[in-house]
Short mmCIF file of C-alpha atoms in Angstrom, two decimals:
data_model
loop_
_atom_site.label_atom_id
_atom_site.label_comp_id
_atom_site.label_asym_id
_atom_site.label_seq_id
_atom_site.Cartn_x
_atom_site.Cartn_y
_atom_site.Cartn_z
CA MET A 1 -10.35 10.97 11.83
CA GLU A 2 -13.02 8.54 12.99
CA LYS A 3 -14.46 5.70 10.89
CA HIS A 4 -17.93 4.31 11.56
CA PRO A 5 -19.53 1.34 9.73
CA LEU A 6 -23.21 1.82 8.90
CA ASN A 7 -25.69 -1.00 8.31
CA ILE A 8 -29.10 0.42 7.43
CA SER A 9 -32.24 -0.92 5.79
CA THR A 10 -34.01 1.43 3.39
CA PRO A 11 -37.13 0.80 1.26
CA SER A 12 -35.29 -0.81 -1.66
CA CYS A 13 -32.04 -2.03 -0.17
CA VAL A 14 -30.07 -3.42 2.74
CA GLN A 15 -27.26 -0.88 2.90
CA HIS A 16 -23.66 -0.92 4.04
CA ALA A 17 -21.52 2.21 4.15
CA ILE A 18 -18.58 3.79 5.94
CA LEU A 19 -18.92 7.23 7.53
CA ILE A 20 -15.69 9.17 8.00
CA GLN A 21 -15.73 12.07 10.45
CA LYS A 22 -12.84 14.49 10.25
CA TYR A 23 -12.16 16.91 13.08
CA ARG A 24 -14.01 19.92 11.63
CA GLN A 25 -11.82 20.82 8.73
CA HIS A 26 -13.39 24.27 8.47
CA ARG A 27 -15.24 26.57 10.86
CA GLY A 28 -18.26 27.52 8.79
CA ALA A 29 -21.76 27.19 10.17
CA ASP A 30 -22.61 24.18 8.00
CA VAL A 31 -21.05 20.73 8.16
CA ARG A 32 -19.42 20.14 4.81
CA ARG A 33 -20.31 16.68 3.49
CA LEU A 34 -18.90 14.57 0.66
CA VAL A 35 -20.24 11.33 -0.84
CA LEU A 36 -17.81 9.00 -2.65
CA LEU A 37 -19.31 6.53 -5.15
CA HIS A 38 -17.16 3.61 -6.23
CA GLY A 39 -16.90 1.90 -9.61
CA ALA A 40 -18.30 -1.41 -10.82
CA GLY A 41 -17.49 -4.43 -8.69
CA VAL A 42 -14.97 -3.10 -6.14
CA ALA A 43 -16.34 -2.01 -2.75
CA GLY A 44 -16.29 1.58 -1.56
CA GLU A 45 -13.76 1.38 1.26
CA THR A 46 -11.26 -0.48 -0.93
CA THR A 47 -11.68 2.13 -3.66
CA TRP A 48 -11.55 5.33 -1.64
CA MET A 49 -9.64 5.04 1.64
CA TYR A 50 -6.24 6.02 0.24
CA LEU A 51 -7.77 9.15 -1.25
CA VAL A 52 -9.75 9.96 1.92
CA ASN A 53 -6.49 10.28 3.86
CA TYR A 54 -5.55 13.31 1.74
CA LEU A 55 -8.90 15.13 1.76
CA GLU A 56 -8.86 18.32 3.82
CA GLU A 57 -11.96 20.32 2.90
CA TRP A 58 -14.78 18.12 4.24
CA ASP A 59 -16.03 17.38 7.75
CA GLU A 60 -17.93 14.18 6.98
CA ILE A 61 -17.38 11.69 4.16
CA LEU A 62 -19.82 8.93 3.26
CA ILE A 63 -18.59 5.85 1.36
CA PRO A 64 -21.53 3.59 0.42
CA ASP A 65 -21.33 0.15 -1.12
CA PHE A 66 -23.60 -0.30 -4.11
CA ALA A 67 -25.97 -3.25 -3.80
CA GLY A 68 -24.17 -6.52 -4.49
CA MET A 69 -20.72 -4.94 -4.42
CA GLY A 70 -19.61 -4.79 -0.80
CA GLY A 71 -20.50 -5.72 2.76
CA LYS A 72 -24.02 -7.13 2.95
CA SER A 73 -25.48 -4.45 0.70
CA ARG A 74 -28.19 -5.88 -1.56
CA PHE A 75 -31.44 -4.97 -3.26
CA LEU A 76 -34.55 -6.42 -1.66
CA ASP A 77 -36.57 -7.29 -4.76
CA ILE A 78 -34.72 -6.07 -7.87
CA HIS A 79 -33.13 -8.75 -10.06
CA GLN A 80 -31.50 -6.64 -12.78
CA PRO A 81 -31.14 -3.09 -11.47
CA ALA A 82 -31.00 -0.07 -13.74
CA ILE A 83 -28.89 3.00 -13.08
CA ASN A 84 -31.86 4.78 -11.51
CA ASP A 85 -32.22 1.88 -9.04
CA TYR A 86 -28.65 2.38 -7.85
CA ALA A 87 -29.29 6.13 -7.68
CA ARG A 88 -32.43 5.51 -5.63
CA GLN A 89 -30.40 3.30 -3.29
CA ILE A 90 -28.02 6.17 -2.54
CA GLN A 91 -30.82 8.72 -2.31
CA GLU A 92 -32.63 6.57 0.26
CA LEU A 93 -29.44 6.39 2.32
CA LEU A 94 -29.00 10.16 2.19
CA ILE A 95 -32.59 10.65 3.32
CA ARG A 96 -32.09 8.29 6.27
CA LEU A 97 -28.94 10.15 7.30
CA GLU A 98 -30.62 13.54 6.75
CA TRP A 99 -27.90 14.67 4.38
CA HIS A 100 -29.80 17.36 2.49
CA SER A 101 -26.95 19.00 0.57
CA ILE A 102 -23.81 17.23 -0.60
CA ASP A 103 -20.65 17.37 -2.61
CA ILE A 104 -20.04 14.16 -4.52
CA ALA A 105 -17.31 12.25 -6.33
CA GLY A 106 -18.14 9.42 -8.71
CA TYR A 107 -15.62 7.00 -10.17
CA SER A 108 -16.47 5.16 -13.41
CA PHE A 109 -19.84 3.45 -12.73
CA GLY A 110 -20.22 5.77 -9.74
CA GLY A 111 -19.98 8.74 -12.10
CA MET A 112 -23.01 7.48 -14.01
CA VAL A 113 -24.92 7.04 -10.73
CA THR A 114 -23.94 10.61 -9.79
CA HIS A 115 -25.78 11.73 -12.91
CA GLY A 116 -28.76 9.60 -11.84
CA LEU A 117 -28.80 11.33 -8.45
CA MET A 118 -28.93 14.69 -10.20
CA GLU A 119 -31.95 13.55 -12.18
CA GLY A 120 -33.53 12.32 -8.93
CA GLY A 121 -33.37 15.80 -7.46
CA VAL A 122 -30.53 15.38 -4.94
CA ASN A 123 -29.07 18.76 -3.96
CA ILE A 124 -25.49 18.52 -5.25
CA ARG A 125 -23.29 21.55 -4.59
CA CYS A 126 -20.28 20.37 -6.58
CA ALA A 127 -19.14 17.17 -8.29
CA TYR A 128 -15.93 15.37 -9.15
CA LEU A 129 -16.13 12.83 -11.98
CA ILE A 130 -13.27 10.35 -12.34
CA GLU A 131 -13.45 8.71 -15.78
CA PRO A 132 -17.27 8.43 -15.54
CA ALA A 133 -18.80 5.62 -17.56
CA MET A 134 -21.22 7.77 -19.56
CA LEU A 135 -18.50 10.15 -20.82
CA PHE A 136 -16.20 7.55 -22.35
CA SER A 137 -16.02 9.30 -25.72
CA ASP A 138 -17.47 12.12 -27.80
CA GLN A 139 -18.06 9.72 -30.70
CA ALA A 140 -21.36 7.82 -30.95
CA ASP A 141 -19.84 4.69 -32.49
CA GLN A 142 -17.26 4.37 -29.72
CA LEU A 143 -19.91 4.81 -27.04
CA LYS A 144 -22.08 2.13 -28.65
CA GLU A 145 -19.12 -0.25 -28.91
CA LYS A 146 -18.38 0.28 -25.22
CA ALA A 147 -21.99 -0.60 -24.37
CA ARG A 148 -21.70 -3.77 -26.47
CA GLN A 149 -18.47 -4.82 -24.75
CA TYR A 150 -19.97 -4.30 -21.29
CA ARG A 151 -23.13 -6.21 -22.22
CA ASP A 152 -21.13 -9.18 -23.54
CA ILE A 153 -18.96 -9.35 -20.40
CA ALA A 154 -21.98 -8.97 -18.13
CA GLN A 155 -23.91 -11.74 -19.85
CA GLN A 156 -20.99 -14.16 -19.69
CA LEU A 157 -20.62 -13.54 -15.96
CA ILE A 158 -24.36 -13.81 -15.32
CA HIS A 159 -24.37 -17.17 -17.10
CA GLY A 160 -21.64 -18.55 -14.87
CA GLU A 161 -18.33 -17.87 -16.59
CA SER A 162 -15.67 -16.82 -14.08
CA GLY A 163 -12.27 -17.43 -15.68
CA GLN A 164 -9.58 -14.79 -15.42
CA ASP A 165 -9.79 -14.04 -19.15
CA ILE A 166 -13.22 -12.44 -18.88
CA PHE A 167 -12.02 -10.01 -16.21
CA ILE A 168 -8.89 -9.22 -18.22
CA ARG A 169 -11.18 -8.38 -21.15
CA PHE A 170 -12.84 -5.80 -18.93
CA LEU A 171 -9.46 -4.34 -17.92
CA ASP A 172 -8.43 -4.22 -21.58
CA SER A 173 -11.65 -2.37 -22.34
CA VAL A 174 -11.29 0.33 -19.67
CA SER A 175 -7.47 0.56 -19.68
CA PRO A 176 -6.23 -0.50 -23.12
CA GLN A 177 -2.94 1.40 -22.77
CA ARG A 178 -2.16 0.48 -19.16
CA ILE A 179 1.41 -0.34 -18.16
CA ASN A 180 1.94 -4.10 -18.12
CA ASN A 181 1.75 -5.22 -14.48
CA GLU A 182 0.58 -8.79 -13.96
CA THR A 183 0.54 -8.40 -10.17
CA ALA A 184 -1.80 -5.40 -10.35
CA ASP A 185 -4.02 -7.21 -12.85
CA ARG A 186 -4.27 -10.26 -10.58
CA MET A 187 -5.22 -8.08 -7.62
CA THR A 188 -7.92 -6.31 -9.63
CA VAL A 189 -9.31 -9.60 -10.94
CA LYS A 190 -9.44 -10.96 -7.38
CA ARG A 191 -11.42 -7.92 -6.22
CA LEU A 192 -13.86 -8.09 -9.13
CA ARG A 193 -14.35 -11.84 -8.80
CA ALA A 194 -15.26 -11.43 -5.11
CA ASN A 195 -18.37 -9.48 -6.18
CA SER A 196 -18.83 -10.99 -9.63
CA GLU A 197 -22.64 -11.01 -9.58
CA GLY A 198 -22.87 -7.36 -8.52
CA PHE A 199 -20.12 -6.48 -10.99
CA ALA A 200 -22.03 -8.13 -13.83
CA ARG A 201 -25.32 -6.45 -12.91
CA SER A 202 -23.69 -3.02 -12.77
CA LEU A 203 -22.04 -3.52 -16.18
CA GLN A 204 -25.40 -4.53 -17.63
CA ALA A 205 -26.96 -1.39 -16.15
CA VAL A 206 -24.26 0.80 -17.71
CA SER A 207 -24.70 -0.91 -21.07
CA ASP A 208 -28.48 -0.42 -20.98
CA GLU A 209 -28.17 3.24 -20.01
CA ILE A 210 -25.68 4.02 -22.78
CA GLU A 211 -27.72 2.17 -25.40
CA GLN A 212 -30.89 4.01 -24.40
CA ARG A 213 -29.39 7.47 -23.85
CA GLY A 214 -26.14 7.60 -25.78
CA ASP A 215 -27.07 10.66 -27.85
CA TYR A 216 -28.02 12.53 -24.68
CA PHE A 217 -24.70 11.74 -22.99
CA LEU A 218 -22.77 12.89 -26.06
CA GLN A 219 -24.24 16.37 -25.55
CA TRP A 220 -24.45 16.43 -21.75
CA THR A 221 -23.06 19.41 -19.85
CA ALA A 222 -22.52 19.68 -16.11
CA PRO A 223 -25.21 21.58 -14.16
CA TRP A 224 -22.97 22.04 -11.12
CA PRO A 225 -19.41 23.28 -10.49
CA GLY A 226 -16.84 20.53 -10.63
CA VAL A 227 -13.83 18.79 -12.09
CA SER A 228 -13.22 15.83 -14.44
CA PHE A 229 -10.20 13.57 -13.95
CA VAL A 230 -8.85 11.47 -16.83
CA GLY A 231 -5.74 9.29 -16.72
CA GLY A 232 -2.86 10.42 -18.89
CA LEU A 233 -2.62 6.91 -20.40
CA THR A 234 -6.34 6.82 -21.19
CA PRO A 235 -7.17 7.01 -24.93
CA ALA A 236 -7.36 10.50 -26.44
CA PHE A 237 -11.08 10.35 -27.22
CA MET A 238 -11.97 10.40 -23.51
CA HIS A 239 -9.73 13.42 -22.99
CA GLN A 240 -11.46 15.12 -25.91
CA ARG A 241 -14.89 14.48 -24.40
CA HIS A 242 -13.89 15.98 -21.06
CA GLN A 243 -12.16 18.94 -22.67
CA ARG A 244 -15.42 19.66 -24.47
CA LEU A 245 -17.35 19.19 -21.23
CA ALA A 246 -15.18 21.86 -19.59
CA GLN A 247 -15.60 24.21 -22.55
CA GLU A 248 -19.38 23.85 -22.77
CA SER A 249 -20.28 23.75 -19.06
CA SER A 250 -20.61 26.98 -17.10
CA ASP A 251 -18.28 26.09 -14.20
CA TRP A 252 -16.30 22.96 -14.96
CA SER A 253 -12.62 22.10 -15.34
CA TYR A 254 -10.70 19.10 -16.65
CA GLU A 255 -7.57 17.48 -15.24
CA SER A 256 -5.31 15.01 -17.02
CA VAL A 257 -3.57 12.89 -14.38
CA PRO A 258 -0.08 11.95 -15.64
CA SER A 259 1.19 8.37 -15.82
CA SER A 260 -2.17 6.82 -14.92
CA ASP A 261 -4.94 4.84 -16.58
CA HIS A 262 -8.49 3.94 -15.50
CA SER A 263 -7.10 2.81 -12.13
CA LEU A 264 -6.12 6.41 -11.28
CA VAL A 265 -8.27 6.52 -8.14
CA PHE A 266 -6.07 3.74 -6.72
CA THR A 267 -2.72 4.86 -8.12
CA LYS A 268 -2.94 8.67 -7.90
CA PRO A 269 -5.05 9.41 -4.79
CA ARG A 270 -2.80 12.23 -3.56
CA THR A 271 -2.94 14.02 -6.92
CA ILE A 272 -6.72 13.74 -7.21
CA ALA A 273 -7.30 14.78 -3.59
CA ALA A 274 -5.08 17.84 -3.99
CA VAL A 275 -7.17 19.08 -6.93
CA MET A 276 -10.41 18.38 -5.06
CA ASN A 277 -9.13 20.27 -2.02
CA ARG A 278 -8.10 23.31 -4.05
CA HIS A 279 -11.36 23.38 -5.97
CA ARG A 280 -13.51 23.13 -2.83
CA ALA A 281 -11.46 25.78 -1.03
CA ARG A 282 -11.96 28.18 -3.95
CA MET A 283 -15.70 27.53 -3.83
CA ALA A 284 -15.72 28.33 -0.12
CA ASP A 285 -13.82 31.55 -0.74
CA SER A 286 -16.39 32.62 -3.33
CA ASP A 287 -19.62 31.62 -1.57
CA GLY A 288 -18.65 31.32 2.09
CA GLN A 289 -19.63 27.63 2.43
#
C-alpha cells in the first residue's frame, strides 16, 4: 500500500487529500476507486486510516479533507459554505484527478455531502453511509430539533466560544447513549477544537440543509446500491429510519454495528470494512466490475 499526499488548487478551493494505492486488489480491466468523506471537524486521514487497512476490494482510495477541516484545505471566497459548496469542492477534485466513476463512503456530515454529489451528477456506482447526518430520524420533529441543536452549537463557536462544554454538547447530541469514557471524549474534543472554525461552518451547513429540506430527507430513498451502518448504541429512531431506507430502496441494506455509537468509524473499522468488502465483491460477481 502506498500513500501519497495531494495538494491541489481547484476553482473554489485549495485542496488537501491523501491518495492510497493498493497493489491491484482485483484483475478487472477498470481501476476500482473509492472516495472516503469524513465527518464534521475531524480530518480525513484521522477518520479513515484504520478502516483503510482492512479494505480489500479497491485499487485506489481517495481521502479528501473538507475545506477548513484538515491540512491547508480552504475555500477561496466562501464565508459560510452550504452543503452544495462542499459537494462542489469534492467534485472539482474528482475532475482534476479524472476520476469519472466512483464508489463512495460518507460518515455523518460526509454522508450528507455524498447526497450532494449525487445531485451534482457525479457517477456513483455504490455508496456506504455511516450514520449520515440527513438520516438521523424518520420523525420530522426530531430532525428539526437536531437542526436546532447544530445551529446553536455552530453559532456559539462562530462567536468565539471554545470551552470543552460546547464540544461535549455536540457529543451528547450525536452519541447520547455512548459508554462513559472521559479519555475518549477528551481526545475527540481535542480533534474538534483543532478545526473549530471549519467544524462550526459544517454544522451550520447541516442545520441549514435539514431546515430547508427536512421533508425531502424523511422520504429519501437511495438511487444506488449500498449499505447503511448504524451503531448498536445509537437511539432506536435512527435504526428505524435506516431499516425503512433498506425496505424502500431498490438495492440497499442496513447494518447495526454492535457495541458502538456515533464513533463507530473509529471504534469498529474492521467490522465496517468487512461488510464493505463483501458487498463490493458481490457487486463484482454480478456485474463483472
